[in-house]
Coordinates of C-alpha atoms and ligand atoms in Angstrom, one line a residue:
M1 CA 117.2 134.8 116.6
S2 CA 117.1 131.7 118.8
N3 CA 114.7 130.4 120.6
Q4 CA 114.6 132.1 124.4
I5 CA 113.3 129.8 127.0
V6 CA 113.6 130.2 130.6
I7 CA 114.0 127.5 133.3
A8 CA 112.6 127.8 136.6
G9 CA 114.9 126.4 139.4
P10 CA 113.2 125.0 142.2
S11 CA 114.7 128.2 144.6
S12 CA 113.1 131.0 142.2
Q13 CA 109.6 129.5 141.0
G14 CA 107.8 132.6 141.2
L15 CA 110.5 135.1 139.7
A16 CA 111.3 132.5 137.2
V17 CA 107.2 132.7 135.6
N18 CA 107.1 136.6 136.3
L19 CA 110.2 136.8 134.0
A20 CA 109.0 134.1 131.2
N21 CA 105.9 136.2 131.1
Y22 CA 107.3 139.7 131.2
L23 CA 109.2 138.4 128.0
D24 CA 106.4 136.3 126.6
V25 CA 108.3 133.1 126.6
Q26 CA 107.7 129.3 127.5
V27 CA 109.0 128.7 131.3
Y28 CA 110.2 125.0 132.4
A29 CA 109.8 123.9 135.5
T30 CA 112.6 121.5 137.2
E31 CA 112.0 118.5 139.4
N32 CA 114.4 118.2 142.1
K33 CA 115.1 115.9 145.5
V34 CA 117.8 114.8 147.8
F35 CA 118.6 111.5 148.0
P36 CA 119.0 109.7 151.4
D37 CA 122.4 109.7 151.6
G38 CA 122.2 113.4 150.8
E39 CA 123.0 113.8 147.3
C40 CA 121.0 116.0 145.0
Y41 CA 119.2 115.3 141.7
L42 CA 117.5 117.9 139.6
R43 CA 116.3 117.4 135.9
I44 CA 114.7 120.0 134.0
D45 CA 111.3 119.1 133.3
I46 CA 111.0 118.6 129.3
E47 CA 110.1 115.8 127.3
N48 CA 113.6 115.5 125.5
D49 CA 116.6 117.3 124.8
T50 CA 115.8 118.9 121.3
V51 CA 113.8 121.0 123.5
L52 CA 116.9 123.5 124.7
E53 CA 118.9 122.7 121.5
D54 CA 119.9 125.7 119.8
A55 CA 117.7 127.8 122.6
D56 CA 118.9 130.8 124.2
V57 CA 118.3 129.6 127.9
L58 CA 117.6 131.8 131.1
I59 CA 118.1 129.7 134.0
V60 CA 116.7 131.3 136.9
Q61 CA 118.0 130.4 140.5
T62 CA 118.6 132.4 143.5
T63 CA 120.9 130.8 146.1
G64 CA 119.6 131.9 149.1
A65 CA 118.9 129.6 151.7
N66 CA 115.2 128.7 152.9
A67 CA 113.4 125.8 154.7
A68 CA 113.1 123.9 151.8
G69 CA 116.9 124.0 150.9
D70 CA 120.5 125.6 151.8
Q71 CA 122.3 127.3 149.7
N72 CA 124.7 124.4 149.1
Q73 CA 122.0 122.5 148.0
R74 CA 120.8 125.6 145.7
I75 CA 124.3 125.8 144.1
M76 CA 124.4 122.3 143.2
E77 CA 121.2 122.7 141.7
L78 CA 122.0 125.6 139.4
I79 CA 125.2 123.8 138.5
M80 CA 123.1 120.6 137.5
M81 CA 120.8 122.9 135.1
I82 CA 123.8 124.6 133.6
S83 CA 125.3 121.3 132.7
A84 CA 122.1 119.7 131.5
A85 CA 121.3 123.0 129.1
K86 CA 125.0 122.4 127.9
R87 CA 124.6 118.9 127.4
A88 CA 121.4 119.2 125.4
K89 CA 123.2 122.1 123.2
A90 CA 121.8 125.4 124.2
S91 CA 123.4 127.8 121.9
K92 CA 123.3 130.4 124.7
I93 CA 123.3 129.5 128.9
R94 CA 122.4 132.9 130.8
V95 CA 122.7 132.5 134.3
I96 CA 120.0 134.6 136.5
N97 CA 121.3 134.4 139.9
P98 CA 119.2 137.1 142.0
Y99 CA 121.1 136.7 145.0
F100 CA 124.6 135.0 144.9
A101 CA 125.2 133.1 147.6
Y102 CA 129.0 133.3 149.7
S103 CA 129.3 136.8 148.1
R104 CA 130.4 138.2 151.3
Q105 CA 133.3 136.0 151.3
D106 CA 134.9 137.8 148.5
K107 CA 138.2 138.7 150.8
A108 CA 140.4 137.0 153.0
F109 CA 139.7 138.2 156.6
R110 CA 142.0 136.4 158.5
P111 CA 144.8 134.0 157.8
G112 CA 143.9 130.6 156.1
E113 CA 140.8 131.5 154.6
C114 CA 139.9 131.5 150.5
L115 CA 138.1 133.7 148.7
F116 CA 134.8 131.4 148.1
A117 CA 132.7 133.6 146.4
T118 CA 135.0 133.7 143.4
E119 CA 135.2 130.1 143.4
V120 CA 131.2 129.6 143.3
L121 CA 131.6 132.3 140.5
K122 CA 134.4 130.4 138.4
W123 CA 132.3 127.0 138.9
I124 CA 129.0 128.7 137.5
E125 CA 131.6 129.7 134.5
R126 CA 133.0 126.2 133.8
A127 CA 129.6 124.7 134.2
G128 CA 129.1 126.4 130.8
A129 CA 127.1 129.6 131.9
T130 CA 127.6 132.3 128.8
E131 CA 126.1 135.4 130.7
F132 CA 125.7 135.8 134.9
Y133 CA 123.3 138.2 135.7
T134 CA 122.9 138.7 139.5
I135 CA 121.1 141.6 141.4
D136 CA 122.9 144.1 144.0
I137 CA 126.0 141.7 144.5
H138 CA 128.0 142.6 148.0
A139 CA 130.7 142.8 145.9
E140 CA 131.2 143.7 142.2
T141 CA 134.8 142.8 142.3
I142 CA 133.9 139.2 142.8
F143 CA 133.1 139.8 138.6
D144 CA 137.0 140.1 137.9
A145 CA 137.3 136.8 138.5
V146 CA 135.6 135.1 135.3
D147 CA 135.8 136.0 131.3
I148 CA 131.9 135.8 130.7
P149 CA 129.9 139.0 130.8
T150 CA 128.5 139.6 134.1
F151 CA 125.9 141.8 135.4
N152 CA 124.9 143.6 138.5
L153 CA 121.2 144.8 138.2
D154 CA 119.9 147.5 140.3
P155 CA 116.7 146.8 142.5
M156 CA 116.9 150.2 144.4
E157 CA 114.4 152.4 142.1
I158 CA 112.1 149.6 142.3
L159 CA 112.2 149.4 146.2
A160 CA 112.3 153.0 146.6
Q161 CA 109.1 153.2 144.8
I162 CA 107.4 150.9 147.5
V163 CA 108.9 153.4 150.0
K164 CA 107.3 156.2 147.9
D165 CA 104.0 154.8 147.9
R166 CA 103.6 155.0 151.8
N167 CA 103.6 158.7 151.1
V168 CA 106.9 159.1 153.8
I169 CA 107.3 162.4 155.3
N170 CA 110.3 164.4 155.4
P171 CA 112.4 161.2 155.1
I172 CA 116.1 160.7 155.8
V173 CA 118.2 157.6 154.7
I174 CA 120.9 155.9 157.0
C175 CA 123.1 153.7 155.8
P176 CA 124.7 151.0 158.4
D177 CA 128.4 151.0 156.9
K178 CA 130.6 152.3 154.8
G179 CA 130.1 149.7 151.9
A180 CA 126.6 150.7 151.6
Y181 CA 127.2 153.9 150.9
E182 CA 126.4 153.8 147.1
R183 CA 123.3 151.7 147.4
S184 CA 122.1 154.3 150.1
R185 CA 122.6 157.1 147.7
A186 CA 120.8 155.5 144.9
F187 CA 117.8 154.6 146.9
A188 CA 118.1 158.1 148.1
R189 CA 118.1 159.4 144.6
Y190 CA 115.0 157.7 143.8
L191 CA 113.0 158.3 146.6
G192 CA 113.2 162.3 146.0
E193 CA 115.4 165.2 145.4
D194 CA 117.8 166.2 148.3
I195 CA 117.3 163.4 150.5
P196 CA 119.9 163.3 153.0
V197 CA 122.0 160.0 153.6
V198 CA 123.6 159.7 156.7
Q199 CA 126.3 156.8 157.1
F200 CA 126.7 155.0 160.6
N201 CA 130.3 153.3 161.4
K202 CA 130.0 149.5 161.6
T203 CA 132.6 147.0 162.8
R204 CA 132.4 143.5 162.8
D205 CA 134.9 141.0 165.0
V206 CA 136.5 139.0 162.5
K207 CA 136.4 135.9 164.9
T208 CA 133.1 136.5 166.6
G209 CA 130.8 138.1 164.4
E210 CA 129.6 140.7 166.9
I211 CA 128.9 143.8 165.7
T212 CA 129.5 147.4 166.6
M213 CA 127.8 150.6 165.4
E214 CA 128.1 154.4 166.0
G215 CA 126.2 156.9 164.2
D216 CA 125.3 160.3 165.4
I217 CA 122.0 161.3 164.1
D218 CA 119.4 163.7 164.9
V219 CA 116.1 162.4 163.3
N220 CA 112.9 163.7 165.6
G221 CA 110.0 162.9 164.3
R222 CA 111.3 162.1 161.0
E223 CA 110.8 158.8 158.7
V224 CA 114.0 156.8 158.6
I225 CA 114.9 154.4 155.9
I226 CA 117.6 152.0 156.3
A227 CA 118.9 150.8 153.1
D228 CA 121.3 147.6 153.0
D229 CA 121.7 144.9 150.4
I230 CA 121.6 141.8 152.5
I231 CA 119.3 141.1 155.5
A232 CA 120.7 138.1 157.5
T233 CA 120.4 137.5 161.1
G234 CA 119.1 141.5 161.5
G235 CA 122.0 141.9 163.6
T236 CA 122.9 145.0 161.5
M237 CA 119.6 146.7 160.7
A238 CA 118.9 146.0 164.8
R239 CA 121.8 148.1 165.2
A240 CA 120.8 150.9 162.8
L241 CA 117.5 150.8 164.3
G242 CA 118.2 151.0 167.5
I243 CA 120.4 154.4 167.4
A244 CA 117.5 156.0 165.0
K245 CA 114.9 154.9 167.3
K246 CA 116.8 156.1 170.1
A247 CA 117.1 159.3 168.2
G248 CA 113.3 160.1 168.1
A249 CA 112.6 158.6 164.6
K250 CA 109.1 158.7 163.8
S251 CA 108.8 155.6 161.5
I252 CA 111.5 153.0 160.2
Y253 CA 111.7 150.9 157.2
A254 CA 113.9 148.3 157.0
V255 CA 114.8 148.0 153.3
G256 CA 116.9 145.2 152.3
T257 CA 117.1 143.9 148.8
H258 CA 117.9 140.4 149.8
P259 CA 115.7 139.8 152.9
L260 CA 117.2 136.3 153.9
L261 CA 115.7 136.6 157.3
I262 CA 117.9 133.9 159.2
K263 CA 116.3 132.5 162.5
N264 CA 114.7 134.9 164.6
A265 CA 115.5 138.0 162.3
T266 CA 112.0 139.3 161.6
Y267 CA 111.3 138.9 165.6
K268 CA 114.2 141.0 166.2
L269 CA 113.4 143.6 163.6
L270 CA 110.1 143.9 164.5
K271 CA 110.9 143.7 168.5
A272 CA 113.3 146.9 167.5
G273 CA 110.8 149.1 166.1
T274 CA 110.4 148.4 162.7
T275 CA 107.7 150.1 160.7
E276 CA 107.9 148.0 158.0
I277 CA 110.5 145.3 156.2
I278 CA 110.7 145.6 152.7
G279 CA 112.9 143.2 150.1
S280 CA 112.3 142.0 146.6
D281 CA 111.9 138.5 145.6
T282 CA 115.6 137.6 144.7
I283 CA 114.6 135.4 148.1
D284 CA 110.7 134.0 148.6
S285 CA 110.3 135.6 152.3
I286 CA 107.5 137.5 154.0
A287 CA 109.2 140.8 153.4
M288 CA 109.1 139.8 149.7
Q289 CA 107.2 143.2 148.3
A290 CA 109.1 143.9 145.0
S291 CA 109.7 141.8 142.2
M292 CA 112.7 141.8 139.8
A293 CA 111.4 140.4 136.6
E294 CA 111.0 143.6 135.2
V295 CA 114.6 145.0 136.2
I296 CA 116.3 141.2 134.9
G297 CA 113.8 141.4 132.0
K298 CA 115.0 145.0 130.6
A299 CA 118.4 143.8 131.0
I300 CA 118.0 140.6 129.1
K301 CA 116.2 142.4 126.0
K302 CA 119.2 144.9 125.8
N303 CA 122.0 142.4 125.8
Ligands
R5P401 C1 127.6 143.2 155.3 O1 128.5 143.7 154.5 C2 126.3 143.5 154.7 O2 126.4 144.3 153.6 C3 124.8 143.4 155.6 O3 125.1 144.4 156.1 C4 125.1 142.3 156.3 O4 125.4 140.9 155.6 C5 123.8 142.1 157.1 O5 123.8 140.9 158.0 P1 123.0 140.7 159.3 O6 121.9 140.8 158.7 O7 123.3 139.1 159.5 O8 123.6 141.8 160.3

């Protein structure tokens, strides 16, 4: 069996170290910067390339934006890490991309658009990735674009456990749109037996991005959980929250696997009456309450 090594990409340092600890393997940091002209630079912080030769290299890098870098920079860095590992003759290059940026551009919604999500994944494959792991991807159909093995890992059991720990009584799960139904069902199953799931209907204007949402629900005095994959601007959650609050919810938990929390999303959600925002460490944010290290580690051990 080849030597397993974790590389901590600049955007997923905590998760990478947790994963290395779980697998009990060596972890290496990276050195990165942006040159004055805007070009990215990255090197894996190793003394010489033989460290990676014949190794089973696990590259951990989320491509969500944060204050230290946008998604485009994160993708460049990821490609640089894959390419460096390939140059150093790693035997396996397993990419762990917990939040896959551009995943919402999986379809052409208007004439003249491209399917950019698949282009990003193809680029990762072409650079030299031999396996691809992500968490709760927006649409698994994106995987059809590549030949390498792809794995979409489920965060819902761990996220549900956090809500369970709050001792919620008589809970009900709301799914904000059709696309989130399976995810919400899984969440409800992990939360307990016979927990109802109610689906709202969301429409988004493809030109303006404006959201409208409809939902008919009686949640008077109940504890409500809204489960979604991404909390970006918070618009979707805030709409669902508004309906639940108006319908008399006692408390409302906003659960999102990937808490991007762009701009004033946190303010928007708390102002709308959220009891707590619960997310995972696929993105470093104030809502990061659950680590995906074990879920990823188990999948790596299995494969
Ligand atoms: C959309 O289909 C996704 O599942 C999320 O609901 C959406 O990306 C959330 O975005 P925002 O927080 O900006 O409404």
